[in-house]
Amino acid sequence: MTDLLYARAQMGLSLAFHIVFAAAGVALPVLMVISDWKARRTGDADYRLLSQKLAKGTAILFAVGAVSGTVLSFELGLLWPEFMGQYGEVIGLPFALEGVAFFTEAIFLGIYLYGRERVSPGLHLFSGVMVALSGAASAFFVTLVNVFMNDPSGFTPTAVGPMNIEPLAAMFSSGWKYQTVHVLISCYQASAFAMAGIHAFVLLKHPGSGFHRKALSVALPVACLTALLQPLVGDFLAKHTAKEQPVKLAAMEGHFDTERGAPLRLGGLPDVETATTPYALDIPKGLSILAFGDPDAEVRGLKEFPREDWPPVAKVHVSFQVMVGAGSAMALLSVVTLLLRWRKREWPASRWMMRAWLWASPLGLLALEAGWLVTEWGRQPWILHGVMRTAEAVTPVPHLAAPFWTFTLVYLFLGVVVTFLLARQVAGTLPGREADDAH
């Protein structure tokens, strides 16, 4: 591979690794606070134990997320010096605010972890709420940087660099509302589905475990709510993409020819040589309706744009299909679960429902990773859309294969360690060990 590809691969690997822990770090505090609130309201020891376990999990994931996030911040400067050198001052504000949110989260997480019996119950619960809010704020500010890279604003590009810089306008680029909400919901959704799957797995083996039934009652409302909200937010984001980044939308849909009443393509594998998408199921006028709300609206195809400006069409299309497919499956399962909850007045606990939630547990993370691939691949070949190409921003330092393989090994090691630590937290809640853990 070329050094450019190694740089992109290293950044992609770092993001793929970090996003899992960042998402859990955003969502677990919410589940932790819900469990803590239920424990205080009911006096139930199981909810108290659950909040303690979630707090320990949050601390583990916070530590790993901090390390991987720090690596990413260094990689931005070391791998892409031209981008950071020219545009760092334009988009520096959300980076600074993310740092404030990070330190706030660390402070209140320390209070929550070590102040359970040392501060008042109200202050302890408040510290948990602040951990949840700070985690969300951190993800919010980081996402604003990505929004800027996809839709730059707040400056005037010139031959000598950006001029007339407006930091607030750059931070709140067009579409920031849709992408930030989309990202935050995906964090809660992925984590809640993963948590539901873990407890469903235990309940299949130990159906009488009260602790795991209560844990499921915390995870399922969050999972169902986010699974149903996400398609709505995604629709707004897709409409914005159709307007502001039509070439990305065309790649997402495998859409080559400009046409009115454009069909929505399900599946298929785009072929850029023949400018077709074989094996796709076309829904007549579906894309025009979803993108513009008009069955006869014109949708621009890839052929409208210079070939050198096309993203990797097949990768973007397949990633988008994976994201939509996983999201649709989660929404369907959530509808069934809520219907059963409404009919029986309690969360369903049948074996077939537990199996369904177990099988669905990785779908949130799968959709999360696929969605980020759509965002990042869909922006190529630009690091700053329409302003600076990725090839122009990469470091001139050679031999980038060495750090790529080094960080790959480091991430593998960290992944194994974190999996082991989290598995121990779950093992401590198995029937027969819950009482010991409570002490």
Short mmCIF file of C-alpha atoms in Angstrom, two decimals:
data_model
loop_
_atom_site.label_atom_id
_atom_site.label_comp_id
_atom_site.label_asym_id
_atom_site.label_seq_id
_atom_site.Cartn_x
_atom_site.Cartn_y
_atom_site.Cartn_z
CA MET A 1 0.00 0.00 0.00
CA THR A 2 1.04 3.62 -0.46
CA ASP A 3 1.77 5.84 2.53
CA LEU A 4 -1.51 7.66 1.86
CA LEU A 5 -3.43 4.41 2.17
CA TYR A 6 -1.52 3.48 5.33
CA ALA A 7 -2.35 6.88 6.83
CA ARG A 8 -6.01 6.46 5.97
CA ALA A 9 -6.02 2.89 7.26
CA GLN A 10 -4.43 3.92 10.55
CA MET A 11 -6.94 6.72 11.04
CA GLY A 12 -9.77 4.37 10.14
CA LEU A 13 -8.54 1.67 12.51
CA SER A 14 -8.20 4.18 15.34
CA LEU A 15 -11.71 5.54 14.72
CA ALA A 16 -13.25 2.06 14.44
CA PHE A 17 -11.67 1.07 17.75
CA HIS A 18 -12.34 4.32 19.58
CA ILE A 19 -15.94 4.69 18.53
CA VAL A 20 -17.01 1.49 20.29
CA PHE A 21 -15.65 2.65 23.64
CA ALA A 22 -16.70 6.24 23.10
CA ALA A 23 -20.28 5.16 22.36
CA ALA A 24 -20.43 2.98 25.45
CA GLY A 25 -18.86 5.76 27.49
CA VAL A 26 -21.66 8.08 26.38
CA ALA A 27 -24.51 5.63 26.97
CA LEU A 28 -23.54 3.58 30.02
CA PRO A 29 -23.78 6.58 32.39
CA VAL A 30 -27.41 7.05 31.32
CA LEU A 31 -28.21 3.41 32.06
CA MET A 32 -26.24 3.75 35.31
CA VAL A 33 -28.29 6.76 36.42
CA ILE A 34 -31.57 5.04 35.55
CA SER A 35 -30.53 2.02 37.64
CA ASP A 36 -29.42 4.25 40.52
CA TRP A 37 -32.69 6.19 40.41
CA LYS A 38 -34.69 2.96 40.48
CA ALA A 39 -32.62 1.70 43.40
CA ARG A 40 -33.30 4.86 45.40
CA ARG A 41 -36.99 4.87 44.51
CA THR A 42 -37.63 1.19 45.29
CA GLY A 43 -34.86 0.30 47.74
CA ASP A 44 -34.15 -2.77 45.58
CA ALA A 45 -30.62 -4.15 46.09
CA ASP A 46 -30.54 -5.55 42.55
CA TYR A 47 -30.84 -2.09 41.00
CA ARG A 48 -28.15 -0.82 43.36
CA LEU A 49 -25.84 -3.64 42.30
CA LEU A 50 -26.60 -2.94 38.66
CA SER A 51 -25.71 0.75 39.05
CA GLN A 52 -22.43 -0.27 40.71
CA LYS A 53 -21.58 -2.67 37.89
CA LEU A 54 -22.43 -0.08 35.25
CA ALA A 55 -20.28 2.49 37.07
CA LYS A 56 -17.30 0.12 37.00
CA GLY A 57 -17.94 -0.58 33.32
CA THR A 58 -18.12 3.15 32.64
CA ALA A 59 -14.77 3.67 34.38
CA ILE A 60 -13.10 0.91 32.33
CA LEU A 61 -14.48 2.22 29.05
CA PHE A 62 -13.72 5.82 30.00
CA ALA A 63 -10.07 4.93 30.54
CA VAL A 64 -9.74 3.09 27.22
CA GLY A 65 -11.73 5.75 25.39
CA ALA A 66 -9.45 8.45 26.83
CA VAL A 67 -6.34 6.62 25.62
CA SER A 68 -7.68 5.90 22.13
CA GLY A 69 -9.11 9.40 21.85
CA THR A 70 -5.74 10.90 22.74
CA VAL A 71 -4.12 8.76 20.05
CA LEU A 72 -6.65 10.09 17.53
CA SER A 73 -5.92 13.69 18.44
CA PHE A 74 -2.20 13.10 17.88
CA GLU A 75 -2.88 11.29 14.62
CA LEU A 76 -4.83 14.27 13.30
CA GLY A 77 -1.74 16.43 13.67
CA LEU A 78 0.92 13.86 12.73
CA LEU A 79 -0.79 12.13 9.82
CA TRP A 80 -2.61 15.15 8.39
CA PRO A 81 -0.37 18.16 9.16
CA GLU A 82 -1.53 20.24 6.20
CA PHE A 83 -5.15 20.03 7.29
CA MET A 84 -4.49 20.82 10.95
CA GLY A 85 -1.89 23.43 10.08
CA GLN A 86 -4.23 25.41 7.83
CA TYR A 87 -7.64 24.73 9.37
CA GLY A 88 -6.87 23.92 13.01
CA GLU A 89 -7.59 27.51 14.01
CA VAL A 90 -10.89 27.44 12.11
CA ILE A 91 -12.26 24.38 13.91
CA GLY A 92 -10.30 24.61 17.16
CA LEU A 93 -13.24 25.74 19.31
CA PRO A 94 -15.12 22.40 19.49
CA PHE A 95 -11.83 20.64 20.24
CA ALA A 96 -11.30 22.96 23.20
CA LEU A 97 -14.87 22.51 24.43
CA GLU A 98 -14.54 18.73 24.10
CA GLY A 99 -11.54 18.95 26.43
CA VAL A 100 -13.64 20.82 29.01
CA ALA A 101 -16.39 18.19 28.74
CA PHE A 102 -13.81 15.42 29.14
CA PHE A 103 -12.39 16.87 32.36
CA THR A 104 -15.87 17.54 33.73
CA GLU A 105 -16.81 13.93 33.05
CA ALA A 106 -13.64 12.68 34.78
CA ILE A 107 -14.28 14.78 37.89
CA PHE A 108 -17.89 13.72 38.35
CA LEU A 109 -17.10 10.08 37.52
CA GLY A 110 -14.60 10.13 40.38
CA ILE A 111 -17.25 11.54 42.71
CA TYR A 112 -19.77 8.91 41.60
CA LEU A 113 -17.34 6.00 41.95
CA TYR A 114 -15.85 6.90 45.31
CA GLY A 115 -18.51 9.08 46.90
CA ARG A 116 -21.40 6.61 47.17
CA GLU A 117 -21.22 6.48 50.96
CA ARG A 118 -19.28 9.72 51.41
CA VAL A 119 -21.59 12.36 49.90
CA SER A 120 -25.33 12.90 50.19
CA PRO A 121 -27.58 10.65 48.06
CA GLY A 122 -28.78 13.64 46.07
CA LEU A 123 -25.26 14.83 45.27
CA HIS A 124 -24.20 11.30 44.36
CA LEU A 125 -27.08 10.93 41.90
CA PHE A 126 -26.36 14.43 40.56
CA SER A 127 -22.76 13.45 39.88
CA GLY A 128 -24.02 10.50 37.82
CA VAL A 129 -26.27 12.82 35.81
CA MET A 130 -23.29 15.11 35.18
CA VAL A 131 -21.23 12.15 33.95
CA ALA A 132 -23.99 11.34 31.46
CA LEU A 133 -24.35 14.97 30.31
CA SER A 134 -20.59 15.49 30.02
CA GLY A 135 -20.18 12.30 27.99
CA ALA A 136 -22.92 13.43 25.62
CA ALA A 137 -21.35 16.90 25.36
CA SER A 138 -17.97 15.39 24.53
CA ALA A 139 -19.48 13.33 21.68
CA PHE A 140 -21.46 16.38 20.54
CA PHE A 141 -18.39 18.60 20.17
CA VAL A 142 -16.31 15.92 18.43
CA THR A 143 -19.13 15.29 15.97
CA LEU A 144 -19.23 19.00 15.14
CA VAL A 145 -15.67 18.67 13.82
CA ASN A 146 -16.81 15.88 11.51
CA VAL A 147 -19.76 17.98 10.38
CA PHE A 148 -17.33 20.78 9.49
CA MET A 149 -15.16 18.37 7.47
CA ASN A 150 -18.22 17.24 5.50
CA ASP A 151 -19.73 20.69 5.08
CA PRO A 152 -17.08 23.39 5.74
CA SER A 153 -18.18 26.91 6.63
CA GLY A 154 -17.08 29.87 8.71
CA PHE A 155 -14.14 30.99 6.54
CA THR A 156 -13.19 32.15 3.06
CA PRO A 157 -10.82 29.77 1.25
CA THR A 158 -7.89 31.48 -0.49
CA ALA A 159 -4.63 30.40 -2.09
CA VAL A 160 -2.72 31.27 1.10
CA GLY A 161 -5.19 29.60 3.48
CA PRO A 162 -8.48 30.40 5.23
CA MET A 163 -9.44 34.03 5.70
CA ASN A 164 -12.34 35.84 7.44
CA ILE A 165 -12.57 33.08 10.05
CA GLU A 166 -15.77 32.86 12.13
CA PRO A 167 -15.27 30.09 14.75
CA LEU A 168 -18.95 29.80 15.72
CA ALA A 169 -20.08 29.57 12.10
CA ALA A 170 -17.43 26.90 11.49
CA MET A 171 -18.48 24.95 14.59
CA PHE A 172 -22.14 24.98 13.63
CA SER A 173 -21.92 24.07 9.97
CA SER A 174 -25.10 23.33 8.05
CA GLY A 175 -26.68 20.07 9.16
CA TRP A 176 -25.08 19.98 12.61
CA LYS A 177 -28.46 19.34 14.26
CA TYR A 178 -29.13 16.17 12.28
CA GLN A 179 -25.69 14.59 12.48
CA THR A 180 -25.10 15.25 16.18
CA VAL A 181 -28.49 13.86 17.17
CA HIS A 182 -27.98 10.90 14.82
CA VAL A 183 -24.62 10.12 16.46
CA LEU A 184 -25.86 10.50 20.05
CA ILE A 185 -28.88 8.28 19.46
CA SER A 186 -26.64 5.66 17.84
CA CYS A 187 -24.47 5.61 20.98
CA TYR A 188 -27.46 4.97 23.26
CA GLN A 189 -28.96 2.48 20.82
CA ALA A 190 -25.80 0.41 20.34
CA SER A 191 -25.07 0.24 24.07
CA ALA A 192 -28.65 -0.55 25.11
CA PHE A 193 -28.93 -3.35 22.54
CA ALA A 194 -25.59 -4.79 23.65
CA MET A 195 -26.65 -4.65 27.31
CA ALA A 196 -30.03 -6.23 26.53
CA GLY A 197 -28.32 -9.05 24.64
CA ILE A 198 -25.95 -9.80 27.52
CA HIS A 199 -28.77 -10.11 30.04
CA ALA A 200 -30.96 -12.04 27.61
CA PHE A 201 -28.10 -14.53 27.21
CA VAL A 202 -27.91 -15.07 30.98
CA LEU A 203 -31.69 -15.37 31.27
CA LEU A 204 -31.71 -18.14 28.66
CA LYS A 205 -29.47 -20.11 30.99
CA HIS A 206 -30.94 -18.88 34.29
CA PRO A 207 -34.58 -17.85 33.64
CA GLY A 208 -35.27 -17.20 37.33
CA SER A 209 -32.58 -14.56 37.84
CA GLY A 210 -34.30 -11.49 39.23
CA PHE A 211 -31.20 -9.34 38.81
CA HIS A 212 -30.99 -9.93 35.07
CA ARG A 213 -34.72 -9.40 34.56
CA LYS A 214 -34.43 -6.03 36.26
CA ALA A 215 -31.33 -5.19 34.21
CA LEU A 216 -33.29 -6.03 31.08
CA SER A 217 -36.09 -3.72 32.23
CA VAL A 218 -33.52 -0.89 32.28
CA ALA A 219 -31.99 -1.67 28.88
CA LEU A 220 -35.14 -2.45 26.86
CA PRO A 221 -36.89 0.95 27.13
CA VAL A 222 -33.74 2.76 25.99
CA ALA A 223 -33.15 0.24 23.19
CA CYS A 224 -36.71 0.40 21.89
CA LEU A 225 -37.02 4.18 22.08
CA THR A 226 -33.75 4.85 20.27
CA ALA A 227 -34.42 2.17 17.64
CA LEU A 228 -37.68 3.89 16.71
CA LEU A 229 -36.29 7.44 16.84
CA GLN A 230 -33.21 6.71 14.76
CA PRO A 231 -34.95 6.13 11.39
CA LEU A 232 -36.75 9.46 11.77
CA VAL A 233 -33.53 11.35 12.49
CA GLY A 234 -31.76 9.42 9.73
CA ASP A 235 -34.42 10.56 7.27
CA PHE A 236 -33.74 14.23 8.08
CA LEU A 237 -29.99 13.63 7.73
CA ALA A 238 -30.47 11.87 4.38
CA LYS A 239 -32.55 14.78 3.06
CA HIS A 240 -29.83 17.19 4.12
CA THR A 241 -27.19 15.02 2.41
CA ALA A 242 -29.26 14.99 -0.77
CA LYS A 243 -29.19 18.78 -0.78
CA GLU A 244 -25.64 19.51 0.38
CA GLN A 245 -23.67 16.41 -0.72
CA PRO A 246 -25.50 14.92 -3.72
CA VAL A 247 -22.44 12.93 -4.81
CA LYS A 248 -22.40 11.15 -1.44
CA LEU A 249 -26.13 10.38 -1.71
CA ALA A 250 -25.59 9.00 -5.23
CA ALA A 251 -22.83 6.71 -3.93
CA MET A 252 -24.95 5.62 -0.97
CA GLU A 253 -27.73 4.58 -3.33
CA GLY A 254 -25.60 3.27 -6.23
CA HIS A 255 -27.28 5.92 -8.37
CA PHE A 256 -25.36 6.71 -11.58
CA ASP A 257 -27.82 8.50 -13.88
CA THR A 258 -29.64 11.73 -13.13
CA GLU A 259 -33.36 11.09 -13.35
CA ARG A 260 -36.76 12.16 -12.14
CA GLY A 261 -38.74 9.67 -10.13
CA ALA A 262 -35.49 7.93 -9.15
CA PRO A 263 -35.91 4.43 -7.70
CA LEU A 264 -34.71 3.38 -4.26
CA ARG A 265 -32.24 0.49 -4.58
CA LEU A 266 -32.17 -2.24 -1.96
CA GLY A 267 -29.04 -4.36 -2.00
CA GLY A 268 -26.95 -4.73 -5.12
CA LEU A 269 -23.28 -4.10 -5.75
CA PRO A 270 -22.43 -1.00 -7.81
CA ASP A 271 -20.14 -1.47 -10.79
CA VAL A 272 -18.41 1.79 -11.68
CA GLU A 273 -17.16 0.42 -15.01
CA THR A 274 -20.64 -0.27 -16.34
CA ALA A 275 -22.30 2.46 -14.22
CA THR A 276 -24.94 0.00 -13.00
CA THR A 277 -25.96 -1.61 -9.72
CA PRO A 278 -26.61 -5.31 -10.45
CA TYR A 279 -28.69 -7.51 -8.15
CA ALA A 280 -30.50 -4.53 -6.61
CA LEU A 281 -34.22 -4.49 -5.94
CA ASP A 282 -35.60 -1.18 -7.26
CA ILE A 283 -38.55 0.50 -5.57
CA PRO A 284 -40.03 2.89 -8.16
CA LYS A 285 -39.69 6.59 -7.26
CA GLY A 286 -38.58 5.62 -3.75
CA LEU A 287 -35.37 7.67 -3.73
CA SER A 288 -37.09 10.83 -5.00
CA ILE A 289 -39.68 10.51 -2.26
CA LEU A 290 -37.17 9.87 0.55
CA ALA A 291 -34.66 12.49 -0.60
CA PHE A 292 -37.01 15.32 -1.55
CA GLY A 293 -40.52 14.30 -0.52
CA ASP A 294 -41.64 14.41 -4.16
CA PRO A 295 -42.12 11.26 -6.29
CA ASP A 296 -41.12 13.17 -9.42
CA ALA A 297 -38.14 15.05 -7.97
CA GLU A 298 -34.89 14.96 -9.88
CA VAL A 299 -32.02 13.11 -8.18
CA ARG A 300 -28.54 13.80 -9.50
CA GLY A 301 -26.48 10.75 -10.41
CA LEU A 302 -22.75 10.12 -10.13
CA LYS A 303 -22.26 10.89 -13.83
CA GLU A 304 -23.07 14.52 -13.04
CA PHE A 305 -19.77 14.84 -11.19
CA PRO A 306 -16.12 14.50 -12.29
CA ARG A 307 -14.89 10.94 -11.98
CA GLU A 308 -12.01 12.02 -9.74
CA ASP A 309 -14.55 13.38 -7.22
CA TRP A 310 -16.40 10.08 -6.79
CA PRO A 311 -16.09 8.34 -3.43
CA PRO A 312 -15.48 4.58 -3.39
CA VAL A 313 -19.01 3.83 -4.60
CA ALA A 314 -19.28 0.11 -3.80
CA LYS A 315 -17.91 0.55 -0.26
CA VAL A 316 -20.21 3.46 0.52
CA HIS A 317 -23.27 1.68 -0.92
CA VAL A 318 -22.66 -1.61 0.91
CA SER A 319 -21.94 0.17 4.21
CA PHE A 320 -25.13 2.19 3.85
CA GLN A 321 -27.16 -0.95 3.12
CA VAL A 322 -25.69 -2.65 6.21
CA MET A 323 -26.54 0.35 8.38
CA VAL A 324 -30.10 0.60 7.09
CA GLY A 325 -30.64 -3.15 7.27
CA ALA A 326 -29.40 -3.38 10.86
CA GLY A 327 -31.44 -0.34 11.85
CA SER A 328 -34.60 -1.74 10.26
CA ALA A 329 -34.17 -5.06 12.07
CA MET A 330 -33.74 -3.28 15.41
CA ALA A 331 -36.79 -1.10 14.79
CA LEU A 332 -38.90 -4.17 13.92
CA LEU A 333 -37.80 -6.03 17.04
CA SER A 334 -38.56 -2.93 19.13
CA VAL A 335 -42.09 -2.67 17.72
CA VAL A 336 -42.78 -6.34 18.53
CA THR A 337 -41.33 -5.92 22.02
CA LEU A 338 -43.41 -2.82 22.77
CA LEU A 339 -46.59 -4.49 21.50
CA LEU A 340 -45.99 -7.44 23.82
CA ARG A 341 -45.20 -5.05 26.66
CA TRP A 342 -48.50 -3.23 26.04
CA ARG A 343 -50.52 -6.45 25.88
CA LYS A 344 -48.98 -8.21 28.89
CA ARG A 345 -48.22 -5.14 31.02
CA GLU A 346 -44.66 -6.35 31.54
CA TRP A 347 -41.53 -6.71 29.49
CA PRO A 348 -41.60 -9.97 27.49
CA ALA A 349 -39.44 -12.76 28.90
CA SER A 350 -40.24 -15.74 26.68
CA ARG A 351 -37.32 -17.78 25.38
CA TRP A 352 -37.94 -16.79 21.77
CA MET A 353 -37.86 -13.11 22.69
CA MET A 354 -34.66 -13.61 24.68
CA ARG A 355 -33.11 -15.33 21.67
CA ALA A 356 -34.25 -12.47 19.44
CA TRP A 357 -32.62 -9.87 21.69
CA LEU A 358 -29.48 -11.98 21.96
CA TRP A 359 -29.15 -12.20 18.17
CA ALA A 360 -29.94 -8.49 17.81
CA SER A 361 -27.39 -7.40 20.42
CA PRO A 362 -24.50 -6.69 17.98
CA LEU A 363 -26.70 -4.89 15.44
CA GLY A 364 -26.35 -1.51 17.14
CA LEU A 365 -22.57 -1.61 17.01
CA LEU A 366 -22.69 -2.94 13.46
CA ALA A 367 -24.93 -0.04 12.39
CA LEU A 368 -22.71 2.43 14.27
CA GLU A 369 -19.53 1.28 12.53
CA ALA A 370 -21.23 1.07 9.12
CA GLY A 371 -22.65 4.57 9.54
CA TRP A 372 -19.24 6.03 10.24
CA LEU A 373 -17.83 4.26 7.19
CA VAL A 374 -20.57 5.88 5.10
CA THR A 375 -19.67 9.28 6.53
CA GLU A 376 -15.92 8.95 6.09
CA TRP A 377 -15.77 7.03 2.80
CA GLY A 378 -18.58 9.16 1.40
CA ARG A 379 -16.49 12.32 1.91
CA GLN A 380 -13.52 10.98 -0.07
CA PRO A 381 -11.44 12.07 -1.90
CA TRP A 382 -11.72 15.17 0.30
CA ILE A 383 -10.51 15.61 3.86
CA LEU A 384 -12.31 18.97 3.85
CA HIS A 385 -15.13 18.63 1.37
CA GLY A 386 -14.64 20.74 -1.73
CA VAL A 387 -11.65 22.56 -0.22
CA MET A 388 -8.74 20.19 0.49
CA ARG A 389 -8.16 16.70 -0.86
CA THR A 390 -6.98 13.93 1.43
CA ALA A 391 -3.84 13.42 -0.67
CA GLU A 392 -2.95 17.09 -0.14
CA ALA A 393 -3.21 16.83 3.65
CA VAL A 394 -1.17 13.68 4.34
CA THR A 395 2.23 13.86 6.01
CA PRO A 396 5.33 13.63 3.80
CA VAL A 397 7.01 11.40 6.39
CA PRO A 398 7.62 7.96 4.80
CA HIS A 399 7.30 4.38 6.12
CA LEU A 400 3.82 4.78 7.60
CA ALA A 401 3.39 1.01 7.55
CA ALA A 402 5.38 0.78 10.81
CA PRO A 403 3.03 2.86 13.00
CA PHE A 404 0.01 1.24 11.34
CA TRP A 405 1.02 -2.29 12.35
CA THR A 406 2.23 -1.14 15.76
CA PHE A 407 -1.09 0.47 16.61
CA THR A 408 -2.95 -2.53 15.21
CA LEU A 409 -1.20 -4.77 17.75
CA VAL A 410 -1.78 -2.25 20.57
CA TYR A 411 -5.50 -2.05 19.79
CA LEU A 412 -5.78 -5.84 19.66
CA PHE A 413 -4.14 -6.05 23.09
CA LEU A 414 -6.39 -3.35 24.54
CA GLY A 415 -9.46 -5.03 23.05
CA VAL A 416 -8.61 -8.36 24.69
CA VAL A 417 -7.94 -6.72 28.07
CA VAL A 418 -11.18 -4.70 28.03
CA THR A 419 -13.23 -7.72 26.96
CA PHE A 420 -11.73 -9.70 29.86
CA LEU A 421 -12.47 -6.96 32.39
CA LEU A 422 -16.04 -6.46 31.23
CA ALA A 423 -16.64 -10.23 31.16
CA ARG A 424 -15.58 -10.37 34.81
CA GLN A 425 -18.12 -7.67 35.64
CA VAL A 426 -20.89 -9.71 34.00
CA ALA A 427 -19.69 -12.95 35.60
CA GLY A 428 -19.99 -11.32 39.00
CA THR A 429 -23.74 -11.00 38.50
CA LEU A 430 -24.43 -14.65 37.69
CA PRO A 431 -26.88 -16.42 40.02
CA GLY A 432 -25.08 -17.47 43.17
CA ARG A 433 -22.63 -14.58 43.02
CA GLU A 434 -24.95 -11.59 43.16
CA ALA A 435 -25.15 -11.54 46.94
CA ASP A 436 -21.37 -11.70 47.32
CA ASP A 437 -20.93 -8.87 44.84
CA ALA A 438 -23.39 -6.66 46.71
CA HIS A 439 -21.00 -6.66 49.66
#
